[in-house]
PDB file of C-alpha atoms and ligand atoms in Angstrom:
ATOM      1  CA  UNK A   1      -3.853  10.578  -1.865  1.00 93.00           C
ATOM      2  CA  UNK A   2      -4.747   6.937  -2.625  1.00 98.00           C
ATOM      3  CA  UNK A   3      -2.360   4.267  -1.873  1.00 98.00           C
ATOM      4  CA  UNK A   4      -2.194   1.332  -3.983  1.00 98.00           C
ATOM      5  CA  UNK A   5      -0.667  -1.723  -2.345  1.00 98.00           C
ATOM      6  CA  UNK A   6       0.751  -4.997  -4.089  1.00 98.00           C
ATOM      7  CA  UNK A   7       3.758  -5.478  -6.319  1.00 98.00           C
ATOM      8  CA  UNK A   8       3.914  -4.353 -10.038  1.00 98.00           C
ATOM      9  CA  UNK A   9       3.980  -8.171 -11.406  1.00 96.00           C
ATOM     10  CA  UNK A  10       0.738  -8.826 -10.471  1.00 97.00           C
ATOM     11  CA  UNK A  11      -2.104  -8.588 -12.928  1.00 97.00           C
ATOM     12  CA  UNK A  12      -4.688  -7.347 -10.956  1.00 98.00           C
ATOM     13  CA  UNK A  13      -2.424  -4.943  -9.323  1.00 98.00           C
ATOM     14  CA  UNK A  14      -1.543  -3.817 -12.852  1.00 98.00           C
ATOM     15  CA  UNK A  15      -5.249  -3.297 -13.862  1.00 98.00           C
ATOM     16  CA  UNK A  16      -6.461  -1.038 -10.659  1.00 98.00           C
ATOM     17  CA  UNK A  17      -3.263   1.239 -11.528  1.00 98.00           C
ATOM     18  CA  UNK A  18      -4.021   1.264 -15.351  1.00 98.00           C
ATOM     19  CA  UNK A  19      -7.309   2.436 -13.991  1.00 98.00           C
ATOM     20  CA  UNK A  20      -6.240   4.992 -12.084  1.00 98.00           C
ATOM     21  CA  UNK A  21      -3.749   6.384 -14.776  1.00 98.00           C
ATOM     22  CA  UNK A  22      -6.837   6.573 -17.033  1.00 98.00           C
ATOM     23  CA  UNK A  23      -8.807   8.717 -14.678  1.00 98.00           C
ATOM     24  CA  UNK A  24      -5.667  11.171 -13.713  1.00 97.00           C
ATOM     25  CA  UNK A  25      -5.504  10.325 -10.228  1.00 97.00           C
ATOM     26  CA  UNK A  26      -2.828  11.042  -7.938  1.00 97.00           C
ATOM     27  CA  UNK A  27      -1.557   7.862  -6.574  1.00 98.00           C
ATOM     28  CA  UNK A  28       1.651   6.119  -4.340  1.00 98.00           C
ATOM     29  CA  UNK A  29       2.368   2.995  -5.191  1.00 98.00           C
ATOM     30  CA  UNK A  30       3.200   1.217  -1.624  1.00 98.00           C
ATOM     31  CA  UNK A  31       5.216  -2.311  -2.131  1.00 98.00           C
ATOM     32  CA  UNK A  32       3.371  -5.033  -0.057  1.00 97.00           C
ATOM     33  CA  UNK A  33       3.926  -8.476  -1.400  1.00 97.00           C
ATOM     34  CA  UNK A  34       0.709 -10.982  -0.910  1.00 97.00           C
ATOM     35  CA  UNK A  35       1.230 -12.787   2.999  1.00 97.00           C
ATOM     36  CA  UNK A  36      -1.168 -13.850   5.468  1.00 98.00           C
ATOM     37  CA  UNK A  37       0.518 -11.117   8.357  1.00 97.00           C
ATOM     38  CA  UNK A  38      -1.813  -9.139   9.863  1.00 96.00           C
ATOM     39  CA  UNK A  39      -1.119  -5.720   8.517  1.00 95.00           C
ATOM     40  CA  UNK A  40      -1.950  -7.464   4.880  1.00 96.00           C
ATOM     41  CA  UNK A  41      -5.301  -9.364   6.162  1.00 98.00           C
ATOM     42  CA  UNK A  42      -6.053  -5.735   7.245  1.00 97.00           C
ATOM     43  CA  UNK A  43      -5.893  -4.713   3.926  1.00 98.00           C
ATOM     44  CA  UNK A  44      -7.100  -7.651   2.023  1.00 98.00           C
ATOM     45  CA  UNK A  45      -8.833 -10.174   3.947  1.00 98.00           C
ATOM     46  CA  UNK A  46      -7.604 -13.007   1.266  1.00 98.00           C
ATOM     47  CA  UNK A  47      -3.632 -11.587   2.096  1.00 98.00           C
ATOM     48  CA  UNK A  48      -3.735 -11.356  -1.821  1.00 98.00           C
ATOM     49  CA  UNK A  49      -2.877  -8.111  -4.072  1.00 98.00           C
ATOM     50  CA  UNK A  50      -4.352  -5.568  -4.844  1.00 98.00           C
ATOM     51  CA  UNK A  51      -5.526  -3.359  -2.263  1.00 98.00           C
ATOM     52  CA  UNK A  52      -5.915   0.560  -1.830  1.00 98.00           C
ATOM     53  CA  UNK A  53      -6.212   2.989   1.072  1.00 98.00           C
ATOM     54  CA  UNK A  54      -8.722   5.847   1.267  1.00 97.00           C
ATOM     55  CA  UNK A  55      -8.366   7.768   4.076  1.00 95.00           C
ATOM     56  CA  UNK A  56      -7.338   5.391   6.334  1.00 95.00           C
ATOM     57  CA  UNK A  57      -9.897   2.729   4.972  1.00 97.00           C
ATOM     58  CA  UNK A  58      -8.961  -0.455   2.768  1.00 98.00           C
ATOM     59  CA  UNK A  59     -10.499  -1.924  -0.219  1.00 98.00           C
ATOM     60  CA  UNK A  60      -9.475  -5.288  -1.795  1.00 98.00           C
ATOM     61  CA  UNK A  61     -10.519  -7.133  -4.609  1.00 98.00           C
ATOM     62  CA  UNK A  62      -9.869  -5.294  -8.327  1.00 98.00           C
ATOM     63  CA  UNK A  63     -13.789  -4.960  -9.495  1.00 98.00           C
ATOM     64  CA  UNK A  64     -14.245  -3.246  -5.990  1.00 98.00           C
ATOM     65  CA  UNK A  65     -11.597  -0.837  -6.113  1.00 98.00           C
ATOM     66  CA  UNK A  66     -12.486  -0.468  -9.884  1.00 98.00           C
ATOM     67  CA  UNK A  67     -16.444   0.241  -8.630  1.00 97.00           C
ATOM     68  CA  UNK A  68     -15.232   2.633  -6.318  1.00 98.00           C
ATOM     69  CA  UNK A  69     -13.034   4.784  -8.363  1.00 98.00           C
ATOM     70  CA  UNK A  70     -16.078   5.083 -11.444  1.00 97.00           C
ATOM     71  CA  UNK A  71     -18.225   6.225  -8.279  1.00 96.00           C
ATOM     72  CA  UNK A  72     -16.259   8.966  -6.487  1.00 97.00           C
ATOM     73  CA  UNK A  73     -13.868  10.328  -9.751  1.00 96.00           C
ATOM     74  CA  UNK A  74     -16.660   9.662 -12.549  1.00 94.00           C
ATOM     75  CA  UNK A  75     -15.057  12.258 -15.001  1.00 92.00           C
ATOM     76  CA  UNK A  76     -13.592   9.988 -16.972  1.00 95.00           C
ATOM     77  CA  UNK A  77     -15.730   6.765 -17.125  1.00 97.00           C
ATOM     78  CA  UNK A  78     -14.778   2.938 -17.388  1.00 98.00           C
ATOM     79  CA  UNK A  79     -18.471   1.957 -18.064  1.00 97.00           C
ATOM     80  CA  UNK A  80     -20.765   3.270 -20.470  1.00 96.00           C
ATOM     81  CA  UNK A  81     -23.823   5.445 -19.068  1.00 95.00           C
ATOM     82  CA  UNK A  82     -26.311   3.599 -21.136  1.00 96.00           C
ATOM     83  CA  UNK A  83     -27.625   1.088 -17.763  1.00 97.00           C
ATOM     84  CA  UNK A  84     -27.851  -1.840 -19.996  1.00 97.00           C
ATOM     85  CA  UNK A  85     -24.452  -1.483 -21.682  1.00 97.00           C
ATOM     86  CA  UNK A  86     -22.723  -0.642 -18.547  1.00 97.00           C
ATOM     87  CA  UNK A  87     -24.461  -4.328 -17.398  1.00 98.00           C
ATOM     88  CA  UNK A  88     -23.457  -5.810 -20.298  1.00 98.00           C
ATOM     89  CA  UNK A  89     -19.916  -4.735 -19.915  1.00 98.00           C
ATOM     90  CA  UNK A  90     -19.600  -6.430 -16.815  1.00 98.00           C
ATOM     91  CA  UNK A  91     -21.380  -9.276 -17.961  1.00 98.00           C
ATOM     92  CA  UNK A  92     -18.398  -9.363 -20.455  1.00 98.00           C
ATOM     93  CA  UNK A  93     -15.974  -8.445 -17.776  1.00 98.00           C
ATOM     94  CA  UNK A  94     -17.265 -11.674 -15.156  1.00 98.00           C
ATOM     95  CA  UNK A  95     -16.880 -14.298 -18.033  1.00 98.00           C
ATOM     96  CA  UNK A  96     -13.470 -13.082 -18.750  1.00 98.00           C
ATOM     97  CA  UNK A  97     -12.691 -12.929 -14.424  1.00 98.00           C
ATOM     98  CA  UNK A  98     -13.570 -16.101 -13.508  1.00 98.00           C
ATOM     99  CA  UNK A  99     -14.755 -18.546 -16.604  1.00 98.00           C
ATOM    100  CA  UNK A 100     -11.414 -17.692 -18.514  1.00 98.00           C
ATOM    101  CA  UNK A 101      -8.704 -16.588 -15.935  1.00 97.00           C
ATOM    102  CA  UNK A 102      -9.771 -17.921 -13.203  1.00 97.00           C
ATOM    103  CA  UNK A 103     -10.434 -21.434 -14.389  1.00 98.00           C
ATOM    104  CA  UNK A 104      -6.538 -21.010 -15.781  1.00 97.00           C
ATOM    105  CA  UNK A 105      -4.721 -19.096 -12.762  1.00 97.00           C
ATOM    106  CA  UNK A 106      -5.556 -23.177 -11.404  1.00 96.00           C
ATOM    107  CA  UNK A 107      -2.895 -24.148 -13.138  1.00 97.00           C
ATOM    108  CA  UNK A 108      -0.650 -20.731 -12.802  1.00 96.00           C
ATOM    109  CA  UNK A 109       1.652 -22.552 -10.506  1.00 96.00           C
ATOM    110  CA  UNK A 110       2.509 -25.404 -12.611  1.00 97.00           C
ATOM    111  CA  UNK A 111       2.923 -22.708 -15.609  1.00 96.00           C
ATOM    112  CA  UNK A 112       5.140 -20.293 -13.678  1.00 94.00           C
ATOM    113  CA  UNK A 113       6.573 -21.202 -10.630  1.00 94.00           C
ATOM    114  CA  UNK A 114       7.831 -24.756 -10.682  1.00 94.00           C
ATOM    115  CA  UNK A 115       4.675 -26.977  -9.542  1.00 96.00           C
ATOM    116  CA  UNK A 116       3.027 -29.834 -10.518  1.00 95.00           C
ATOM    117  CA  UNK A 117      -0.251 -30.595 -12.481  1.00 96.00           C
ATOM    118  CA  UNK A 118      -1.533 -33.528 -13.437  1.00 97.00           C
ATOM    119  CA  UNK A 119      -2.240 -34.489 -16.625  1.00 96.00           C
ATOM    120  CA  UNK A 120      -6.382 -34.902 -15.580  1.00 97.00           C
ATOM    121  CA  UNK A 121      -6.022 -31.296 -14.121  1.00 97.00           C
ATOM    122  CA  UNK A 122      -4.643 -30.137 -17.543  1.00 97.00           C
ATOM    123  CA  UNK A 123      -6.875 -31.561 -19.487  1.00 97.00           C
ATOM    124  CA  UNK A 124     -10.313 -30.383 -16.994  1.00 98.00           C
ATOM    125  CA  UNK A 125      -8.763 -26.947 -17.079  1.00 97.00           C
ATOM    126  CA  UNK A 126      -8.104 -26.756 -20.881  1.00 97.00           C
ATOM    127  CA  UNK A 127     -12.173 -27.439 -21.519  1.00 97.00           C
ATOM    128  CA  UNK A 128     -12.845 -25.236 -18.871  1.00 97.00           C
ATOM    129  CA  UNK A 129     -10.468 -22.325 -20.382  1.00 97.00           C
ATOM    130  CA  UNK A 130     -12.127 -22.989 -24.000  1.00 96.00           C
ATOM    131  CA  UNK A 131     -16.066 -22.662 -23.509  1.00 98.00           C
ATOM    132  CA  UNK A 132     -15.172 -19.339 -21.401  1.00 98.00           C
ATOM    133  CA  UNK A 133     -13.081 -18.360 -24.307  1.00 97.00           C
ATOM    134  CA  UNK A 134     -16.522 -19.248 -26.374  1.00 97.00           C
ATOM    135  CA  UNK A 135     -18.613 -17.194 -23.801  1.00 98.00           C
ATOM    136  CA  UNK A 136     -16.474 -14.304 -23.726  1.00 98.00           C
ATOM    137  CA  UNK A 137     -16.552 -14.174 -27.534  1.00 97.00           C
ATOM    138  CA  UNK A 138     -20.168 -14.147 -28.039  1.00 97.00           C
ATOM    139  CA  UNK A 139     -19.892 -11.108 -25.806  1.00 98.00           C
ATOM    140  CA  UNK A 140     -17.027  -8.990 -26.719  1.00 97.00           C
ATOM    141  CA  UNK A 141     -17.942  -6.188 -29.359  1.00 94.00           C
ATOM    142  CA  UNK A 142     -14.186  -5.476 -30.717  1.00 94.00           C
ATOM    143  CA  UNK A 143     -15.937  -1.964 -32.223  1.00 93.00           C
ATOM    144  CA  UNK A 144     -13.094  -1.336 -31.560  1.00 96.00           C
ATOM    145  CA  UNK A 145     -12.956  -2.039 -27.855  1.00 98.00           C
ATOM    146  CA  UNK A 146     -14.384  -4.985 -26.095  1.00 98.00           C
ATOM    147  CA  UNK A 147     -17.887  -3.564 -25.284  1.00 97.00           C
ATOM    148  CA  UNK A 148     -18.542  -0.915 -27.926  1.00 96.00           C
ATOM    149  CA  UNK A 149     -16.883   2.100 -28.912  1.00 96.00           C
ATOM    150  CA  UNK A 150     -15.742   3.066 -25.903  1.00 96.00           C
ATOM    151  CA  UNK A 151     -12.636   1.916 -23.788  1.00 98.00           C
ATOM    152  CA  UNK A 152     -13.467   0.543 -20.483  1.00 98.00           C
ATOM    153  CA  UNK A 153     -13.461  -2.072 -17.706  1.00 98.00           C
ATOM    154  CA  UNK A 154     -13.807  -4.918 -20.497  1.00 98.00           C
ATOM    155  CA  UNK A 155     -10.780  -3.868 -21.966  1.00 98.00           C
ATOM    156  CA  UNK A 156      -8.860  -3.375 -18.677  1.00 98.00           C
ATOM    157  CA  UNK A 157      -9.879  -7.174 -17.910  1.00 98.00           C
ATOM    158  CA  UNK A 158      -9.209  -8.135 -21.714  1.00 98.00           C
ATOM    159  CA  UNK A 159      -5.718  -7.265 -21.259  1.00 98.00           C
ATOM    160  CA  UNK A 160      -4.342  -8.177 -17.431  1.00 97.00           C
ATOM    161  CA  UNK A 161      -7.167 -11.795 -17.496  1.00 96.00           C
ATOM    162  CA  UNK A 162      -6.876 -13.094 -21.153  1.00 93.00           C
ATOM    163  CA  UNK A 163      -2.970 -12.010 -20.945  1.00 92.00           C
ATOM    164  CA  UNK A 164      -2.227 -13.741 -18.245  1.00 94.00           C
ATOM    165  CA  UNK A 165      -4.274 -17.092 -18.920  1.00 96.00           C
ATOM    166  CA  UNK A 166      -3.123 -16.924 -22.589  1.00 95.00           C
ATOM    167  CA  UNK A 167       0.537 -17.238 -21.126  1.00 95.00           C
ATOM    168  CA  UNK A 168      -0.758 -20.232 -19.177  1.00 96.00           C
ATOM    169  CA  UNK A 169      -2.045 -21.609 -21.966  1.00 95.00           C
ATOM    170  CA  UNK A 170       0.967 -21.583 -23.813  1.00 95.00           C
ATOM    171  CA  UNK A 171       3.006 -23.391 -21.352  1.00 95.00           C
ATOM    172  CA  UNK A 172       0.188 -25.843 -19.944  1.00 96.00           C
ATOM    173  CA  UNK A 173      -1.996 -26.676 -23.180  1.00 95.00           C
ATOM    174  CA  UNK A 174       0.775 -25.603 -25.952  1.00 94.00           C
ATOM    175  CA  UNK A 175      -1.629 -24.021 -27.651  1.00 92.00           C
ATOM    176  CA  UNK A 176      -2.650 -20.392 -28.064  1.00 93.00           C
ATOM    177  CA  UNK A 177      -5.689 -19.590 -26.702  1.00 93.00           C
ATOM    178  CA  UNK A 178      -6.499 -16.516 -28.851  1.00 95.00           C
ATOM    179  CA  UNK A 179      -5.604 -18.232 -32.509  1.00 94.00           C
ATOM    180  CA  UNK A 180      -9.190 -19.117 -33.523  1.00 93.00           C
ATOM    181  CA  UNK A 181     -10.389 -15.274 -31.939  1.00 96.00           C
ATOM    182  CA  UNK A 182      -8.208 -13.162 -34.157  1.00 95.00           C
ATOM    183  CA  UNK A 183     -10.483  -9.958 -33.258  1.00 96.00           C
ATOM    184  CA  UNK A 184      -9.319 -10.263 -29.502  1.00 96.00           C
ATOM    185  CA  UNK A 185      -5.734 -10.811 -30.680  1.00 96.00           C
ATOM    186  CA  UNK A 186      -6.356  -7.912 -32.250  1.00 96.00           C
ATOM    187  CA  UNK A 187      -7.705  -5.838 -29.398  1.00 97.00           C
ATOM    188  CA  UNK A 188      -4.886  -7.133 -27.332  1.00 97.00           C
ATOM    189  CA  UNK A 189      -2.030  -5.525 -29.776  1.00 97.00           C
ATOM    190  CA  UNK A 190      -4.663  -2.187 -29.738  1.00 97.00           C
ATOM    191  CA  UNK A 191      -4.757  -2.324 -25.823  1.00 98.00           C
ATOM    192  CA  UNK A 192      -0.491  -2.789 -25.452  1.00 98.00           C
ATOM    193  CA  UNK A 193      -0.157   0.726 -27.220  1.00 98.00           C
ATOM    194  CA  UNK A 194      -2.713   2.276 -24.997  1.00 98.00           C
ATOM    195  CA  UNK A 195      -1.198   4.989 -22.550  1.00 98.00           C
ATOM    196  CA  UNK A 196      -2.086   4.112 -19.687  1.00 98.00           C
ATOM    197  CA  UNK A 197      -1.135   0.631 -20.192  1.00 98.00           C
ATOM    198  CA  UNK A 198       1.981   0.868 -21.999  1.00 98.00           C
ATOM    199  CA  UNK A 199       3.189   2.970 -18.953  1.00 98.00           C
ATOM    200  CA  UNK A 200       2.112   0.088 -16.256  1.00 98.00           C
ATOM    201  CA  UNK A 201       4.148  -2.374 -18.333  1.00 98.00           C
ATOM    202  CA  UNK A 202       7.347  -0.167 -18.742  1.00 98.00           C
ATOM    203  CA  UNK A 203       6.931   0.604 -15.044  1.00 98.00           C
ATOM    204  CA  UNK A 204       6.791  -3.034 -14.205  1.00 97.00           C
ATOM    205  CA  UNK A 205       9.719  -3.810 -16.116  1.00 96.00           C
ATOM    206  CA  UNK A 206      12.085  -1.306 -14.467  1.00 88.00           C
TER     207      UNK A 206
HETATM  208  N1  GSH B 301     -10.110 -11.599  -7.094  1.00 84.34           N
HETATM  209  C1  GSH B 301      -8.919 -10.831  -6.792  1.00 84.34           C
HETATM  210  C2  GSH B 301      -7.723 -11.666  -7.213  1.00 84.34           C
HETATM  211  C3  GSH B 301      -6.415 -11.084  -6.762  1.00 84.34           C
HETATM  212  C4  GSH B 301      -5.292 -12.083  -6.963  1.00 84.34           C
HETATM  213  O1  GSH B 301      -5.501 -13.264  -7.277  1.00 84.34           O
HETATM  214  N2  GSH B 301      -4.072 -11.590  -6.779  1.00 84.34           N
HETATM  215  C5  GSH B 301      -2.930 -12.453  -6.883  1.00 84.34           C
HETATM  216  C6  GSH B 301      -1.813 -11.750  -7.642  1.00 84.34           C
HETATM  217  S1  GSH B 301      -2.288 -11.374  -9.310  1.00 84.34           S
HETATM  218  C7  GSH B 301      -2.401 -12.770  -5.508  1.00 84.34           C
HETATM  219  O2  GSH B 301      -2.376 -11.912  -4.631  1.00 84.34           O
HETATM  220  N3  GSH B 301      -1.945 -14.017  -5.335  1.00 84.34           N
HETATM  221  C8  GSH B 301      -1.339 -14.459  -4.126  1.00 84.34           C
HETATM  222  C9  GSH B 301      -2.229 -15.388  -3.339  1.00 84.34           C
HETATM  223  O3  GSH B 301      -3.195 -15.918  -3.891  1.00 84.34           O
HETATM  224  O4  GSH B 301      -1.928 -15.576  -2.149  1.00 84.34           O
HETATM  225  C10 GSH B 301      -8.960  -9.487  -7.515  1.00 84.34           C
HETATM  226  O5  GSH B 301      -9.696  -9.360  -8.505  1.00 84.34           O
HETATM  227  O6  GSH B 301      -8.310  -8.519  -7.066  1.00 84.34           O
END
């Protein structure tokens, strides 16, 4: 059975087991906080969270584990089969990783856990937050999913990225960062109700 190490408030941790609910897997859910001890940097060579075991093998990083679970349980699909709209979904699914979350997890903690930012940061981060936002909207589809008509890794990143740097947002610009893209505000309220991910959030909240 795959283990799936982390804790339940992280993001990314939330997304792999979203995943895994969508494909039916059997999984344990094994509580490791993110550290730099050795038995994590086994796992995860960053110390950071996610990371699953295979048969005594580790895999970190959430577009890894997600790559390997579409590879050996392909029944139910995250991608579409189509080459170039499988690329394009990821092409969707990058922007929203690193040019919208990423640029805000920067200031994640100032937002959430009592640090500083300055105001230069703030204002460096909020441009940087706001042409990914413009990237990942010439992208996203919203018929009625992110990349077409089927759900998929897009949406899984939709929800656990944009949530999470909308929240930062919030706090650190005072702005929301999905008013002027009402179709991905949309898609967010779509994606809350979804199975799989309504039962990672009432999970996390226990
Ligand atoms: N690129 C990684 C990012 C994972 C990540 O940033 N995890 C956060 C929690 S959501 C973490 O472990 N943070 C603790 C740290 O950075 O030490 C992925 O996609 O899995």
């Amino acid at each position: 059975m795959i283990k799936l190490y982390g804790l339940r408030m992280s993001n990314y941790y939330s997304l792999v087991k979203a995943a895994m609910i969508e494909k039916g897997l059997d999984f344990e859910e094994v509580k490791a906080p993110p550290t730099q001890k050795e038995d994590n940097l086994a796992r995860s060579p960053m110390g950071k969270m996610p990371s699953i075991e295979i048969d005594g093998q580790y895999i970190s990083e959430s577009l890894a584990i997600v790559s390997y679970l579409e590879r050996a349980h392909p029944e139910t699909s995250l991608l579409p089969a189509d080459p170039l709209e499988a690329a394009k979904a990821l092409e969707l699914t990058l922007h929203i990783k690193l040019d919208v979350e990423l640029a805000a997890r920067r200031l994640l903690p100032a937002a959430m856990f009592g640090g500083s930012a300055s105001d230069e940061l703030i204002e460096t981060t909020r441009q940087e937050v706001n042409r990914g936002m413009q990237a990942v909207s010439q992208l996203m589809v919203c018929k009625p999913y992110a990349a077409g008509a089927e759900f998929g890794l897009a949406d899984l990143y939709t929800y656990y990225s944009m949530g999470l740097a909308s929240a930062i947002g919030q706090k650190m610009f005072g702005t929301e960062l999905l008013a002027d893209y009402p179709q991905i505000s949309e898609l967010m309220g779509t994606l809350a109700t979804r199975r799989s991910i309504a039962q990672v959030t009432a999970e996390a909240a226990k």
